[in-house]
Amino acid sequence: MKSVLLSRFLILLPWVLIVIIMIDIDIKRTIWIPVAGRSSRALQQQQQQQQLQPRVARTGAPRVTQSQNQNQSALPVIYAITPTYTRPVQKAELTRLAQAFRQVARFHWIVVEDSTTRTDLVSRFLARSGVSFTHLHVYTPRRYKRAGMPRATEQRNLALTWLRQHRTKKDPGVVFFADDDNTYSLELFEEMRSTRGVSIWPVGFVGGRAYERPVVSGGKVVGWYTGWRPDRSFATDMAGFAVNLQVILANPRALFKRRGSQPGMQESDFLKQITKVTDLEPKASNCTRVLVWHTRTEKPHLTNEPSHRKDTIVIEV
Ligand code: UGA
Ligand code: MN
């Protein structure tokens, strides 16, 4: 009897030991690795991968379910063209824009720096923005950097050229000029998404009034409510219209003009090349709602800013 019990015990013993070892390993894994493993190569790799995850969002793939994804892939992409230049408020301006843009589905941000290179500030900013983007740069010739000269002509034209080189007839899209000194409601992007040709809407704080707006009757634009140059064929701000990508591609020579163009006339001069007032598609409840404002951040007072660094650290503002 004793020998039977002993042999059973000896048969079971290795199995019991294996189970105990397995449980022990499992406990060690859950307890030890997150703490002690911080310096381990495997965890470092895991952390690096986690750090890389924002890059996925950067390329326009916000985390969505498959069915949401399928619904969204039917939407035309909104291409927002933002000219920008170095000044104290630049990062703050771009932050406000990115925080709106990253919430818009199927959105691609074309940021064009008025600069001889891609600056580190903007490069770093875009890499962390959570928005799908293309980063370009072109410097405005010095002779055009004067008061009374239209701004950002070269930058917007470079973005149009990029679209013409990188997008085709098969790509559904809507192009919008999003200056960096405006405030954008998310509703604006819902409105412009359905642009078939050229769409138009009111803009706050432009034309010397609380708002400027196209006057609509019977679903057509019949005039302009504006306090400045009502003789403009299209009395709208850059932020007041969007163009279907196919219209941009079908009119390869439509560009913003330097020659003969005065400040504030660039929009009208450009729109004349691609559409007629009677063909405009009014948005924002027949142009009765303001969904974008030319807020223009106040220039900060920096009179006490030392000319040589006094702080012990270098800090990006
Ligand atoms: C108004 C319109 O809102 C602009 O769309 C238009 O380009 C401008 O007039 C014009 O007539 O040229 P305003 O506020 O006077 O705008 O111009 P900014 O907002 O200072 O500049 C427009 C865009 O160009 C901004 O995104 C700004 O960052 C950029 N910019 C400005 C440059 O890239 N380089 C510059 O030297 C100045
Ligand atoms: Mn502006």
PDB file of N, CA and C in Angstrom, residues 23 71-72 125 127 172 192 203 272 275 314:
ATOM      1  N   ILE A  23       2.934  29.189 -12.352  1.00  0.00           N
ATOM      2  CA  ILE A  23       2.227  30.242 -11.617  1.00  0.00           C
ATOM      3  C   ILE A  23       3.223  31.297 -11.165  1.00  0.00           C
ATOM      4  N   ASN A  71     -17.340  54.698 -43.386  1.00  0.00           N
ATOM      5  CA  ASN A  71     -18.200  55.856 -43.648  1.00  0.00           C
ATOM      6  C   ASN A  71     -17.363  57.055 -44.037  1.00  0.00           C
ATOM      7  N   GLN A  72     -16.230  57.246 -43.287  1.00  0.00           N
ATOM      8  CA  GLN A  72     -15.425  58.436 -43.509  1.00  0.00           C
ATOM      9  C   GLN A  72     -14.690  58.406 -44.831  1.00  0.00           C
ATOM     10  N   PHE A 125       6.369  71.241 -34.227  1.00  0.00           N
ATOM     11  CA  PHE A 125       4.957  71.462 -33.925  1.00  0.00           C
ATOM     12  C   PHE A 125       4.073  70.512 -34.741  1.00  0.00           C
ATOM     13  N   ALA A 127       4.853  67.716 -36.234  1.00  0.00           N
ATOM     14  CA  ALA A 127       5.071  66.297 -35.908  1.00  0.00           C
ATOM     15  C   ALA A 127       4.232  65.866 -34.710  1.00  0.00           C
ATOM     16  N   PRO A 172     -11.278  62.795 -54.421  1.00  0.00           N
ATOM     17  CA  PRO A 172     -12.304  63.770 -54.019  1.00  0.00           C
ATOM     18  C   PRO A 172     -11.751  64.697 -52.928  1.00  0.00           C
ATOM     19  N   MET A 192     -18.424  73.126 -45.567  1.00  0.00           N
ATOM     20  CA  MET A 192     -17.653  73.186 -46.819  1.00  0.00           C
ATOM     21  C   MET A 192     -17.449  71.819 -47.462  1.00  0.00           C
ATOM     22  N   VAL A 203     -17.829  85.913 -43.018  1.00  0.00           N
ATOM     23  CA  VAL A 203     -16.618  85.896 -42.177  1.00  0.00           C
ATOM     24  C   VAL A 203     -16.738  87.041 -41.164  1.00  0.00           C
ATOM     25  N   LYS A 272     -12.267  85.103 -59.727  1.00  0.00           N
ATOM     26  CA  LYS A 272     -12.637  85.450 -61.114  1.00  0.00           C
ATOM     27  C   LYS A 272     -12.107  84.429 -62.114  1.00  0.00           C
ATOM     28  N   THR A 275     -14.587  80.893 -61.335  1.00  0.00           N
ATOM     29  CA  THR A 275     -16.052  80.773 -61.179  1.00  0.00           C
ATOM     30  C   THR A 275     -16.770  82.078 -61.539  1.00  0.00           C
ATOM     31  N   VAL A 314      16.819  77.527 -22.331  1.00  0.00           N
ATOM     32  CA  VAL A 314      16.281  77.994 -23.612  1.00  0.00           C
ATOM     33  C   VAL A 314      14.887  77.414 -23.735  1.00  0.00           C
TER      34      VAL A 314
END
